[in-house]
């Protein structure tokens, strides 16, 4: 029996965030975005809101203990049967600070992260494991010297004995070879399509022109895969949500796509995602609970995928 098979089956949340108390305190002292400000609600209650952009009509996102209190994180985990969480800091990170300040704060926050995790409860089924682990924070801000960042990583590993992983400082992990046309062809063109059609959707163009027919190259790039994330972000921005008559995913059923995706599995996914669009005909804030595309959805979606070969650039085998 392999060592892997002997490990207990655990539910691990590998993408979960927090604002450490030290970081939240800094944001409270700021007078320009990003900042945490206090205000009184219509009901007379005091609340804090995180303002990342200066011109947010909603006044920012409501924040509270669930963003920085470890007990609240553990309660969330217990409620949903999560054994272990791997936490990380979140937007806007250290982006708004000059490098010297970002460097100093990153050191302090990593110390806080270590304490947050090392002093967390042990996992009942595996006492050698903590319930909380973390991804370290680097001062990746504009004008950060690359050699200083390398030194920061070395010091991080030396000063925090609980850090695990492979330190690859000094290794050119991106490689020195020229990648030629690969990135522009594989990612650049589809990402440009994704951004362009998303801007059309957000502008309300498809609502104003319901008979408009648009054919999207490369099966709309990343839009099908990111459509639910897009819908969720719109729901949390009232200014944008007010422009649209439908959930963002609904508009995928109004578009046409070419089949230049280079894989049958990818085209099947696009068909299913496009084919379920009719389920999102309202602008309701519901962003979860819709079932994945079924066979009927795939058939409906495939009717909006146009034949394309990309010949002669990539001839058929």
PDB file of C-alpha atoms in Angstrom:
ATOM      1  CA  UNK A   1       0.000   0.000   0.000  1.00  0.00           C
ATOM      2  CA  UNK A   2       1.416   3.385  -0.961  1.00  0.00           C
ATOM      3  CA  UNK A   3       2.056   6.084   1.634  1.00  0.00           C
ATOM      4  CA  UNK A   4      -0.481   8.270  -0.141  1.00  0.00           C
ATOM      5  CA  UNK A   5      -3.258   5.736   0.386  1.00  0.00           C
ATOM      6  CA  UNK A   6      -2.547   5.766   4.148  1.00  0.00           C
ATOM      7  CA  UNK A   7      -3.273   9.470   4.457  1.00  0.00           C
ATOM      8  CA  UNK A   8      -6.654  10.382   5.924  1.00  0.00           C
ATOM      9  CA  UNK A   9      -9.211  11.772   3.527  1.00  0.00           C
ATOM     10  CA  UNK A  10      -9.435  15.467   4.287  1.00  0.00           C
ATOM     11  CA  UNK A  11     -11.365  18.360   2.838  1.00  0.00           C
ATOM     12  CA  UNK A  12      -8.782  21.098   2.295  1.00  0.00           C
ATOM     13  CA  UNK A  13      -9.736  24.612   1.227  1.00  0.00           C
ATOM     14  CA  UNK A  14      -6.748  25.752  -0.816  1.00  0.00           C
ATOM     15  CA  UNK A  15      -8.182  29.158  -1.830  1.00  0.00           C
ATOM     16  CA  UNK A  16      -9.378  31.150   1.163  1.00  0.00           C
ATOM     17  CA  UNK A  17      -8.451  34.638   2.329  1.00  0.00           C
ATOM     18  CA  UNK A  18      -7.962  36.855   5.333  1.00  0.00           C
ATOM     19  CA  UNK A  19      -6.974  40.394   6.211  1.00  0.00           C
ATOM     20  CA  UNK A  20      -4.617  40.104   9.160  1.00  0.00           C
ATOM     21  CA  UNK A  21      -5.397  42.494  12.054  1.00  0.00           C
ATOM     22  CA  UNK A  22      -2.171  44.430  11.448  1.00  0.00           C
ATOM     23  CA  UNK A  23      -3.128  44.922   7.798  1.00  0.00           C
ATOM     24  CA  UNK A  24      -6.708  45.931   8.631  1.00  0.00           C
ATOM     25  CA  UNK A  25      -5.376  48.455  11.151  1.00  0.00           C
ATOM     26  CA  UNK A  26      -3.207  50.032   8.462  1.00  0.00           C
ATOM     27  CA  UNK A  27      -6.170  50.337   6.099  1.00  0.00           C
ATOM     28  CA  UNK A  28      -8.181  52.063   8.846  1.00  0.00           C
ATOM     29  CA  UNK A  29      -5.531  54.782   9.141  1.00  0.00           C
ATOM     30  CA  UNK A  30      -5.645  55.682   5.458  1.00  0.00           C
ATOM     31  CA  UNK A  31      -7.665  58.576   4.062  1.00  0.00           C
ATOM     32  CA  UNK A  32      -7.552  57.483   0.412  1.00  0.00           C
ATOM     33  CA  UNK A  33      -8.285  54.148  -1.234  1.00  0.00           C
ATOM     34  CA  UNK A  34      -7.515  51.468  -0.432  1.00  0.00           C
ATOM     35  CA  UNK A  35      -8.907  52.002   3.039  1.00  0.00           C
ATOM     36  CA  UNK A  36     -11.342  50.700   5.627  1.00  0.00           C
ATOM     37  CA  UNK A  37     -13.830  53.335   6.696  1.00  0.00           C
ATOM     38  CA  UNK A  38     -16.604  53.369   9.262  1.00  0.00           C
ATOM     39  CA  UNK A  39     -20.083  54.615   8.563  1.00  0.00           C
ATOM     40  CA  UNK A  40     -23.550  54.518  10.053  1.00  0.00           C
ATOM     41  CA  UNK A  41     -26.183  52.470   8.266  1.00  0.00           C
ATOM     42  CA  UNK A  42     -29.791  53.520   7.671  1.00  0.00           C
ATOM     43  CA  UNK A  43     -30.770  51.488  10.727  1.00  0.00           C
ATOM     44  CA  UNK A  44     -28.305  53.447  12.847  1.00  0.00           C
ATOM     45  CA  UNK A  45     -25.772  50.635  13.157  1.00  0.00           C
ATOM     46  CA  UNK A  46     -22.056  51.244  12.717  1.00  0.00           C
ATOM     47  CA  UNK A  47     -20.288  49.207  10.050  1.00  0.00           C
ATOM     48  CA  UNK A  48     -16.895  49.049   8.384  1.00  0.00           C
ATOM     49  CA  UNK A  49     -16.444  48.943   4.624  1.00  0.00           C
ATOM     50  CA  UNK A  50     -13.412  48.165   2.512  1.00  0.00           C
ATOM     51  CA  UNK A  51     -12.983  50.740  -0.232  1.00  0.00           C
ATOM     52  CA  UNK A  52     -10.515  49.596  -2.898  1.00  0.00           C
ATOM     53  CA  UNK A  53     -11.465  52.146  -5.571  1.00  0.00           C
ATOM     54  CA  UNK A  54     -12.135  55.811  -4.847  1.00  0.00           C
ATOM     55  CA  UNK A  55     -15.330  55.962  -6.900  1.00  0.00           C
ATOM     56  CA  UNK A  56     -17.280  52.947  -5.616  1.00  0.00           C
ATOM     57  CA  UNK A  57     -20.957  53.999  -5.498  1.00  0.00           C
ATOM     58  CA  UNK A  58     -21.713  51.232  -3.008  1.00  0.00           C
ATOM     59  CA  UNK A  59     -19.232  52.717  -0.574  1.00  0.00           C
ATOM     60  CA  UNK A  60     -17.134  49.592  -0.633  1.00  0.00           C
ATOM     61  CA  UNK A  61     -17.554  46.038   0.592  1.00  0.00           C
ATOM     62  CA  UNK A  62     -18.869  45.446   4.130  1.00  0.00           C
ATOM     63  CA  UNK A  63     -16.160  43.830   6.252  1.00  0.00           C
ATOM     64  CA  UNK A  64     -16.174  42.423   9.749  1.00  0.00           C
ATOM     65  CA  UNK A  65     -14.631  39.789  11.999  1.00  0.00           C
ATOM     66  CA  UNK A  66     -15.004  37.090   9.340  1.00  0.00           C
ATOM     67  CA  UNK A  67     -12.191  38.847   7.476  1.00  0.00           C
ATOM     68  CA  UNK A  68      -9.598  38.821  10.295  1.00  0.00           C
ATOM     69  CA  UNK A  69     -10.822  36.830  13.304  1.00  0.00           C
ATOM     70  CA  UNK A  70      -9.413  33.295  13.346  1.00  0.00           C
ATOM     71  CA  UNK A  71     -12.334  31.992  15.369  1.00  0.00           C
ATOM     72  CA  UNK A  72     -14.673  33.148  12.602  1.00  0.00           C
ATOM     73  CA  UNK A  73     -12.568  31.309  10.012  1.00  0.00           C
ATOM     74  CA  UNK A  74     -12.725  28.141  12.097  1.00  0.00           C
ATOM     75  CA  UNK A  75     -16.493  28.496  12.539  1.00  0.00           C
ATOM     76  CA  UNK A  76     -16.875  28.749   8.773  1.00  0.00           C
ATOM     77  CA  UNK A  77     -14.726  25.647   8.338  1.00  0.00           C
ATOM     78  CA  UNK A  78     -16.705  23.693  10.914  1.00  0.00           C
ATOM     79  CA  UNK A  79     -20.011  24.698   9.355  1.00  0.00           C
ATOM     80  CA  UNK A  80     -18.967  23.395   5.947  1.00  0.00           C
ATOM     81  CA  UNK A  81     -16.979  20.358   7.050  1.00  0.00           C
ATOM     82  CA  UNK A  82     -13.606  21.801   6.030  1.00  0.00           C
ATOM     83  CA  UNK A  83     -10.719  20.082   7.802  1.00  0.00           C
ATOM     84  CA  UNK A  84      -7.845  22.360   6.791  1.00  0.00           C
ATOM     85  CA  UNK A  85      -7.622  25.798   5.193  1.00  0.00           C
ATOM     86  CA  UNK A  86      -4.617  27.265   3.418  1.00  0.00           C
ATOM     87  CA  UNK A  87      -5.121  30.994   3.838  1.00  0.00           C
ATOM     88  CA  UNK A  88      -3.619  33.855   1.890  1.00  0.00           C
ATOM     89  CA  UNK A  89      -3.793  37.620   1.999  1.00  0.00           C
ATOM     90  CA  UNK A  90      -6.066  39.366  -0.470  1.00  0.00           C
ATOM     91  CA  UNK A  91      -6.677  42.348  -2.729  1.00  0.00           C
ATOM     92  CA  UNK A  92      -5.122  44.960  -2.630  1.00  0.00           C
ATOM     93  CA  UNK A  93      -2.167  43.174  -0.984  1.00  0.00           C
ATOM     94  CA  UNK A  94       0.765  45.629  -0.748  1.00  0.00           C
ATOM     95  CA  UNK A  95       0.295  47.153  -4.195  1.00  0.00           C
ATOM     96  CA  UNK A  96      -0.397  50.667  -2.909  1.00  0.00           C
ATOM     97  CA  UNK A  97       2.810  50.992  -0.858  1.00  0.00           C
ATOM     98  CA  UNK A  98       6.279  52.142  -1.924  1.00  0.00           C
ATOM     99  CA  UNK A  99       8.787  49.319  -1.852  1.00  0.00           C
ATOM    100  CA  UNK A 100      10.518  50.138   1.477  1.00  0.00           C
ATOM    101  CA  UNK A 101       7.173  50.198   3.301  1.00  0.00           C
ATOM    102  CA  UNK A 102       5.935  47.102   1.477  1.00  0.00           C
ATOM    103  CA  UNK A 103       9.120  45.251   2.426  1.00  0.00           C
ATOM    104  CA  UNK A 104       8.796  46.097   6.108  1.00  0.00           C
ATOM    105  CA  UNK A 105       5.095  45.266   6.251  1.00  0.00           C
ATOM    106  CA  UNK A 106       5.557  41.986   4.369  1.00  0.00           C
ATOM    107  CA  UNK A 107       8.055  40.835   6.999  1.00  0.00           C
ATOM    108  CA  UNK A 108       5.648  41.657   9.812  1.00  0.00           C
ATOM    109  CA  UNK A 109       2.670  40.075   8.075  1.00  0.00           C
ATOM    110  CA  UNK A 110       4.548  36.848   7.416  1.00  0.00           C
ATOM    111  CA  UNK A 111       5.377  36.660  11.113  1.00  0.00           C
ATOM    112  CA  UNK A 112       1.696  37.219  11.865  1.00  0.00           C
ATOM    113  CA  UNK A 113       0.715  34.541   9.348  1.00  0.00           C
ATOM    114  CA  UNK A 114       3.032  32.031  10.961  1.00  0.00           C
ATOM    115  CA  UNK A 115       1.577  32.726  14.400  1.00  0.00           C
ATOM    116  CA  UNK A 116      -1.967  32.583  12.991  1.00  0.00           C
ATOM    117  CA  UNK A 117      -1.330  29.068  11.708  1.00  0.00           C
ATOM    118  CA  UNK A 118       1.106  27.520  14.197  1.00  0.00           C
ATOM    119  CA  UNK A 119      -1.114  28.380  17.154  1.00  0.00           C
ATOM    120  CA  UNK A 120      -4.264  27.140  15.418  1.00  0.00           C
ATOM    121  CA  UNK A 121      -5.988  23.996  16.724  1.00  0.00           C
ATOM    122  CA  UNK A 122      -4.693  20.596  15.757  1.00  0.00           C
ATOM    123  CA  UNK A 123      -6.797  18.438  13.485  1.00  0.00           C
ATOM    124  CA  UNK A 124      -8.688  15.960  15.652  1.00  0.00           C
ATOM    125  CA  UNK A 125      -8.217  13.046  13.251  1.00  0.00           C
ATOM    126  CA  UNK A 126      -4.516  13.826  12.691  1.00  0.00           C
ATOM    127  CA  UNK A 127      -3.045  15.696  15.677  1.00  0.00           C
ATOM    128  CA  UNK A 128       0.244  16.274  13.866  1.00  0.00           C
ATOM    129  CA  UNK A 129      -1.570  18.601  11.468  1.00  0.00           C
ATOM    130  CA  UNK A 130      -2.806  22.108  12.159  1.00  0.00           C
ATOM    131  CA  UNK A 131      -6.148  23.240  10.814  1.00  0.00           C
ATOM    132  CA  UNK A 132      -4.631  26.364   9.285  1.00  0.00           C
ATOM    133  CA  UNK A 133      -1.699  26.852   6.951  1.00  0.00           C
ATOM    134  CA  UNK A 134      -0.777  29.881   4.868  1.00  0.00           C
ATOM    135  CA  UNK A 135       0.815  31.109   1.674  1.00  0.00           C
ATOM    136  CA  UNK A 136       3.556  33.632   2.415  1.00  0.00           C
ATOM    137  CA  UNK A 137       3.408  37.231   1.238  1.00  0.00           C
ATOM    138  CA  UNK A 138       6.038  38.866  -0.978  1.00  0.00           C
ATOM    139  CA  UNK A 139       6.489  42.630  -1.466  1.00  0.00           C
ATOM    140  CA  UNK A 140       5.735  42.390  -5.188  1.00  0.00           C
ATOM    141  CA  UNK A 141       5.216  46.075  -5.871  1.00  0.00           C
ATOM    142  CA  UNK A 142       6.390  48.279  -8.753  1.00  0.00           C
ATOM    143  CA  UNK A 143      10.118  49.013  -8.708  1.00  0.00           C
ATOM    144  CA  UNK A 144      10.883  46.190  -6.292  1.00  0.00           C
ATOM    145  CA  UNK A 145      14.513  45.177  -7.026  1.00  0.00           C
ATOM    146  CA  UNK A 146      14.721  41.564  -8.142  1.00  0.00           C
ATOM    147  CA  UNK A 147      17.836  40.896  -6.066  1.00  0.00           C
ATOM    148  CA  UNK A 148      16.116  42.312  -2.983  1.00  0.00           C
ATOM    149  CA  UNK A 149      13.124  40.034  -3.576  1.00  0.00           C
ATOM    150  CA  UNK A 150      15.472  37.059  -3.836  1.00  0.00           C
ATOM    151  CA  UNK A 151      17.087  38.056  -0.554  1.00  0.00           C
ATOM    152  CA  UNK A 152      13.642  38.423   1.011  1.00  0.00           C
ATOM    153  CA  UNK A 153      12.746  34.847   0.066  1.00  0.00           C
ATOM    154  CA  UNK A 154      16.019  33.501   1.495  1.00  0.00           C
ATOM    155  CA  UNK A 155      15.488  35.369   4.748  1.00  0.00           C
ATOM    156  CA  UNK A 156      11.887  34.177   4.878  1.00  0.00           C
ATOM    157  CA  UNK A 157      13.009  30.566   4.681  1.00  0.00           C
ATOM    158  CA  UNK A 158      15.785  31.092   7.229  1.00  0.00           C
ATOM    159  CA  UNK A 159      13.707  32.962   9.807  1.00  0.00           C
ATOM    160  CA  UNK A 160      10.506  30.940   9.640  1.00  0.00           C
ATOM    161  CA  UNK A 161      11.250  27.288  10.461  1.00  0.00           C
ATOM    162  CA  UNK A 162       7.707  26.202   9.688  1.00  0.00           C
ATOM    163  CA  UNK A 163       7.997  27.187   6.035  1.00  0.00           C
ATOM    164  CA  UNK A 164       7.813  24.214   3.729  1.00  0.00           C
ATOM    165  CA  UNK A 165       8.497  23.891   0.047  1.00  0.00           C
ATOM    166  CA  UNK A 166      11.310  24.310  -2.420  1.00  0.00           C
ATOM    167  CA  UNK A 167      13.275  27.562  -2.415  1.00  0.00           C
ATOM    168  CA  UNK A 168      14.150  28.311  -6.040  1.00  0.00           C
ATOM    169  CA  UNK A 169      15.904  31.652  -5.590  1.00  0.00           C
ATOM    170  CA  UNK A 170      18.582  32.085  -8.231  1.00  0.00           C
ATOM    171  CA  UNK A 171      16.946  29.594 -10.566  1.00  0.00           C
ATOM    172  CA  UNK A 172      15.467  30.962 -13.763  1.00  0.00           C
ATOM    173  CA  UNK A 173      12.105  29.276 -13.381  1.00  0.00           C
ATOM    174  CA  UNK A 174      10.717  30.990 -16.499  1.00  0.00           C
ATOM    175  CA  UNK A 175      13.603  29.759 -18.629  1.00  0.00           C
ATOM    176  CA  UNK A 176      15.905  31.735 -20.888  1.00  0.00           C
ATOM    177  CA  UNK A 177      14.585  30.350 -24.147  1.00  0.00           C
ATOM    178  CA  UNK A 178      12.566  32.443 -26.568  1.00  0.00           C
ATOM    179  CA  UNK A 179       8.951  31.273 -26.674  1.00  0.00           C
ATOM    180  CA  UNK A 180       8.367  32.791 -30.085  1.00  0.00           C
ATOM    181  CA  UNK A 181       4.713  33.071 -31.094  1.00  0.00           C
ATOM    182  CA  UNK A 182       3.403  30.563 -28.556  1.00  0.00           C
ATOM    183  CA  UNK A 183       2.069  32.970 -25.930  1.00  0.00           C
ATOM    184  CA  UNK A 184       0.483  35.496 -28.323  1.00  0.00           C
ATOM    185  CA  UNK A 185      -1.138  32.754 -30.413  1.00  0.00           C
ATOM    186  CA  UNK A 186      -2.228  30.475 -27.589  1.00  0.00           C
ATOM    187  CA  UNK A 187      -3.268  33.090 -25.040  1.00  0.00           C
ATOM    188  CA  UNK A 188      -2.981  36.622 -26.396  1.00  0.00           C
ATOM    189  CA  UNK A 189      -5.582  36.409 -29.168  1.00  0.00           C
ATOM    190  CA  UNK A 190      -8.196  34.543 -27.076  1.00  0.00           C
ATOM    191  CA  UNK A 191      -7.692  36.846 -24.074  1.00  0.00           C
ATOM    192  CA  UNK A 192      -8.205  39.914 -26.274  1.00  0.00           C
ATOM    193  CA  UNK A 193     -11.477  38.406 -27.502  1.00  0.00           C
ATOM    194  CA  UNK A 194     -12.515  37.685 -23.913  1.00  0.00           C
ATOM    195  CA  UNK A 195     -11.900  41.266 -22.807  1.00  0.00           C
ATOM    196  CA  UNK A 196     -13.574  42.822 -25.847  1.00  0.00           C
ATOM    197  CA  UNK A 197     -16.840  40.879 -25.652  1.00  0.00           C
ATOM    198  CA  UNK A 198     -16.997  41.294 -21.873  1.00  0.00           C
ATOM    199  CA  UNK A 199     -16.804  45.064 -22.298  1.00  0.00           C
ATOM    200  CA  UNK A 200     -19.693  44.861 -24.784  1.00  0.00           C
ATOM    201  CA  UNK A 201     -21.763  42.933 -22.267  1.00  0.00           C
ATOM    202  CA  UNK A 202     -20.955  45.326 -19.419  1.00  0.00           C
ATOM    203  CA  UNK A 203     -21.849  48.325 -21.574  1.00  0.00           C
ATOM    204  CA  UNK A 204     -25.368  46.957 -22.087  1.00  0.00           C
ATOM    205  CA  UNK A 205     -24.830  46.775 -25.839  1.00  0.00           C
ATOM    206  CA  UNK A 206     -26.554  43.399 -26.152  1.00  0.00           C
ATOM    207  CA  UNK A 207     -29.579  44.752 -24.273  1.00  0.00           C
ATOM    208  CA  UNK A 208     -29.853  47.817 -26.492  1.00  0.00           C
ATOM    209  CA  UNK A 209     -29.431  45.750 -29.661  1.00  0.00           C
ATOM    210  CA  UNK A 210     -31.125  42.390 -29.032  1.00  0.00           C
ATOM    211  CA  UNK A 211     -30.919  41.429 -32.706  1.00  0.00           C
ATOM    212  CA  UNK A 212     -27.186  42.048 -32.945  1.00  0.00           C
ATOM    213  CA  UNK A 213     -25.277  38.976 -34.089  1.00  0.00           C
ATOM    214  CA  UNK A 214     -21.653  38.641 -33.051  1.00  0.00           C
ATOM    215  CA  UNK A 215     -19.323  35.798 -33.980  1.00  0.00           C
ATOM    216  CA  UNK A 216     -16.469  35.276 -31.522  1.00  0.00           C
ATOM    217  CA  UNK A 217     -13.180  33.752 -32.611  1.00  0.00           C
ATOM    218  CA  UNK A 218     -11.460  30.964 -30.700  1.00  0.00           C
ATOM    219  CA  UNK A 219     -14.696  29.885 -28.999  1.00  0.00           C
ATOM    220  CA  UNK A 220     -14.786  33.200 -27.074  1.00  0.00           C
ATOM    221  CA  UNK A 221     -11.458  32.594 -25.397  1.00  0.00           C
ATOM    222  CA  UNK A 222     -11.763  32.394 -21.617  1.00  0.00           C
ATOM    223  CA  UNK A 223     -15.281  33.841 -21.369  1.00  0.00           C
ATOM    224  CA  UNK A 224     -17.191  30.541 -21.012  1.00  0.00           C
ATOM    225  CA  UNK A 225     -14.874  29.349 -18.238  1.00  0.00           C
ATOM    226  CA  UNK A 226     -15.049  32.687 -16.398  1.00  0.00           C
ATOM    227  CA  UNK A 227     -18.721  33.477 -16.976  1.00  0.00           C
ATOM    228  CA  UNK A 228     -19.909  32.559 -13.472  1.00  0.00           C
ATOM    229  CA  UNK A 229     -17.061  34.534 -11.914  1.00  0.00           C
ATOM    230  CA  UNK A 230     -18.077  37.474 -14.095  1.00  0.00           C
ATOM    231  CA  UNK A 231     -21.690  37.155 -12.954  1.00  0.00           C
ATOM    232  CA  UNK A 232     -20.643  37.112  -9.304  1.00  0.00           C
ATOM    233  CA  UNK A 233     -18.450  40.203  -9.684  1.00  0.00           C
ATOM    234  CA  UNK A 234     -21.318  42.076 -11.352  1.00  0.00           C
ATOM    235  CA  UNK A 235     -23.706  41.187  -8.533  1.00  0.00           C
ATOM    236  CA  UNK A 236     -21.297  42.771  -6.059  1.00  0.00           C
ATOM    237  CA  UNK A 237     -21.016  46.004  -8.056  1.00  0.00           C
ATOM    238  CA  UNK A 238     -24.460  47.695  -8.087  1.00  0.00           C
ATOM    239  CA  UNK A 239     -23.312  50.345 -10.531  1.00  0.00           C
ATOM    240  CA  UNK A 240     -22.613  47.729 -13.195  1.00  0.00           C
ATOM    241  CA  UNK A 241     -25.505  45.443 -12.271  1.00  0.00           C
ATOM    242  CA  UNK A 242     -27.990  48.290 -12.756  1.00  0.00           C
ATOM    243  CA  UNK A 243     -27.027  48.565 -16.439  1.00  0.00           C
ATOM    244  CA  UNK A 244     -27.921  45.010 -17.349  1.00  0.00           C
ATOM    245  CA  UNK A 245     -31.292  43.382 -17.885  1.00  0.00           C
ATOM    246  CA  UNK A 246     -29.970  39.857 -17.377  1.00  0.00           C
ATOM    247  CA  UNK A 247     -27.432  37.788 -15.518  1.00  0.00           C
ATOM    248  CA  UNK A 248     -24.129  37.977 -17.421  1.00  0.00           C
ATOM    249  CA  UNK A 249     -24.285  34.273 -18.298  1.00  0.00           C
ATOM    250  CA  UNK A 250     -27.508  34.809 -20.210  1.00  0.00           C
ATOM    251  CA  UNK A 251     -25.687  36.773 -22.899  1.00  0.00           C
ATOM    252  CA  UNK A 252     -23.534  33.784 -23.826  1.00  0.00           C
ATOM    253  CA  UNK A 253     -26.651  32.322 -25.425  1.00  0.00           C
ATOM    254  CA  UNK A 254     -26.969  35.404 -27.617  1.00  0.00           C
ATOM    255  CA  UNK A 255     -23.520  35.073 -29.163  1.00  0.00           C
ATOM    256  CA  UNK A 256     -21.996  32.827 -31.814  1.00  0.00           C
ATOM    257  CA  UNK A 257     -18.669  31.040 -31.579  1.00  0.00           C
ATOM    258  CA  UNK A 258     -16.252  29.487 -33.997  1.00  0.00           C
ATOM    259  CA  UNK A 259     -14.923  26.000 -33.329  1.00  0.00           C
ATOM    260  CA  UNK A 260     -11.234  26.893 -33.359  1.00  0.00           C
ATOM    261  CA  UNK A 261     -10.491  25.614 -29.856  1.00  0.00           C
ATOM    262  CA  UNK A 262      -8.273  22.653 -30.838  1.00  0.00           C
ATOM    263  CA  UNK A 263      -9.930  20.105 -28.599  1.00  0.00           C
ATOM    264  CA  UNK A 264     -13.213  18.219 -28.508  1.00  0.00           C
ATOM    265  CA  UNK A 265     -13.380  18.392 -24.704  1.00  0.00           C
ATOM    266  CA  UNK A 266     -13.049  22.172 -24.795  1.00  0.00           C
ATOM    267  CA  UNK A 267     -15.770  22.491 -27.425  1.00  0.00           C
ATOM    268  CA  UNK A 268     -18.042  20.215 -25.416  1.00  0.00           C
ATOM    269  CA  UNK A 269     -17.542  22.466 -22.395  1.00  0.00           C
ATOM    270  CA  UNK A 270     -18.312  25.597 -24.417  1.00  0.00           C
ATOM    271  CA  UNK A 271     -21.444  23.951 -25.828  1.00  0.00           C
ATOM    272  CA  UNK A 272     -22.700  23.048 -22.351  1.00  0.00           C
ATOM    273  CA  UNK A 273     -21.935  26.492 -20.933  1.00  0.00           C
ATOM    274  CA  UNK A 274     -23.566  28.343 -23.810  1.00  0.00           C
ATOM    275  CA  UNK A 275     -26.513  25.943 -23.855  1.00  0.00           C
ATOM    276  CA  UNK A 276     -27.436  26.636 -20.220  1.00  0.00           C
ATOM    277  CA  UNK A 277     -27.576  30.405 -20.792  1.00  0.00           C
ATOM    278  CA  UNK A 278     -31.380  30.481 -20.946  1.00  0.00           C
ATOM    279  CA  UNK A 279     -31.515  29.589 -17.256  1.00  0.00           C
ATOM    280  CA  UNK A 280     -30.035  32.976 -16.396  1.00  0.00           C
ATOM    281  CA  UNK A 281     -32.579  35.194 -18.118  1.00  0.00           C
ATOM    282  CA  UNK A 282     -33.138  37.443 -15.085  1.00  0.00           C
ATOM    283  CA  UNK A 283     -30.769  39.807 -13.340  1.00  0.00           C
ATOM    284  CA  UNK A 284     -31.353  37.959 -10.067  1.00  0.00           C
ATOM    285  CA  UNK A 285     -28.342  37.939  -7.744  1.00  0.00           C
ATOM    286  CA  UNK A 286     -28.423  34.138  -7.666  1.00  0.00           C
ATOM    287  CA  UNK A 287     -24.983  33.041  -8.826  1.00  0.00           C
ATOM    288  CA  UNK A 288     -24.895  29.461  -7.578  1.00  0.00           C
ATOM    289  CA  UNK A 289     -27.170  26.476  -7.566  1.00  0.00           C
ATOM    290  CA  UNK A 290     -27.618  26.158 -11.325  1.00  0.00           C
ATOM    291  CA  UNK A 291     -26.802  22.666 -12.494  1.00  0.00           C
ATOM    292  CA  UNK A 292     -24.047  22.004 -14.973  1.00  0.00           C
ATOM    293  CA  UNK A 293     -24.920  21.683 -18.618  1.00  0.00           C
ATOM    294  CA  UNK A 294     -26.676  18.445 -19.540  1.00  0.00           C
ATOM    295  CA  UNK A 295     -26.985  16.696 -22.905  1.00  0.00           C
ATOM    296  CA  UNK A 296     -29.833  18.973 -23.961  1.00  0.00           C
ATOM    297  CA  UNK A 297     -27.789  22.038 -23.063  1.00  0.00           C
ATOM    298  CA  UNK A 298     -24.829  20.755 -25.054  1.00  0.00           C
ATOM    299  CA  UNK A 299     -27.023  20.242 -28.103  1.00  0.00           C
ATOM    300  CA  UNK A 300     -28.530  23.706 -27.736  1.00  0.00           C
ATOM    301  CA  UNK A 301     -25.113  25.279 -27.292  1.00  0.00           C
ATOM    302  CA  UNK A 302     -23.576  23.458 -30.236  1.00  0.00           C
ATOM    303  CA  UNK A 303     -26.122  25.158 -32.499  1.00  0.00           C
ATOM    304  CA  UNK A 304     -24.265  28.397 -31.806  1.00  0.00           C
ATOM    305  CA  UNK A 305     -20.831  27.037 -32.631  1.00  0.00           C
ATOM    306  CA  UNK A 306     -19.812  27.665 -36.222  1.00  0.00           C
ATOM    307  CA  UNK A 307     -17.509  25.434 -38.217  1.00  0.00           C
ATOM    308  CA  UNK A 308     -13.943  26.711 -38.524  1.00  0.00           C
ATOM    309  CA  UNK A 309     -10.622  25.104 -39.462  1.00  0.00           C
ATOM    310  CA  UNK A 310      -7.939  27.822 -39.122  1.00  0.00           C
ATOM    311  CA  UNK A 311      -6.503  26.469 -42.381  1.00  0.00           C
ATOM    312  CA  UNK A 312      -3.796  26.819 -43.615  1.00  0.00           C
ATOM    313  CA  UNK A 313      -2.078  27.826 -40.371  1.00  0.00           C
ATOM    314  CA  UNK A 314      -2.882  24.577 -38.587  1.00  0.00           C
ATOM    315  CA  UNK A 315      -3.800  22.012 -41.254  1.00  0.00           C
ATOM    316  CA  UNK A 316      -5.786  18.954 -40.238  1.00  0.00           C
ATOM    317  CA  UNK A 317      -3.852  15.744 -39.708  1.00  0.00           C
TER     318      UNK A 317
END
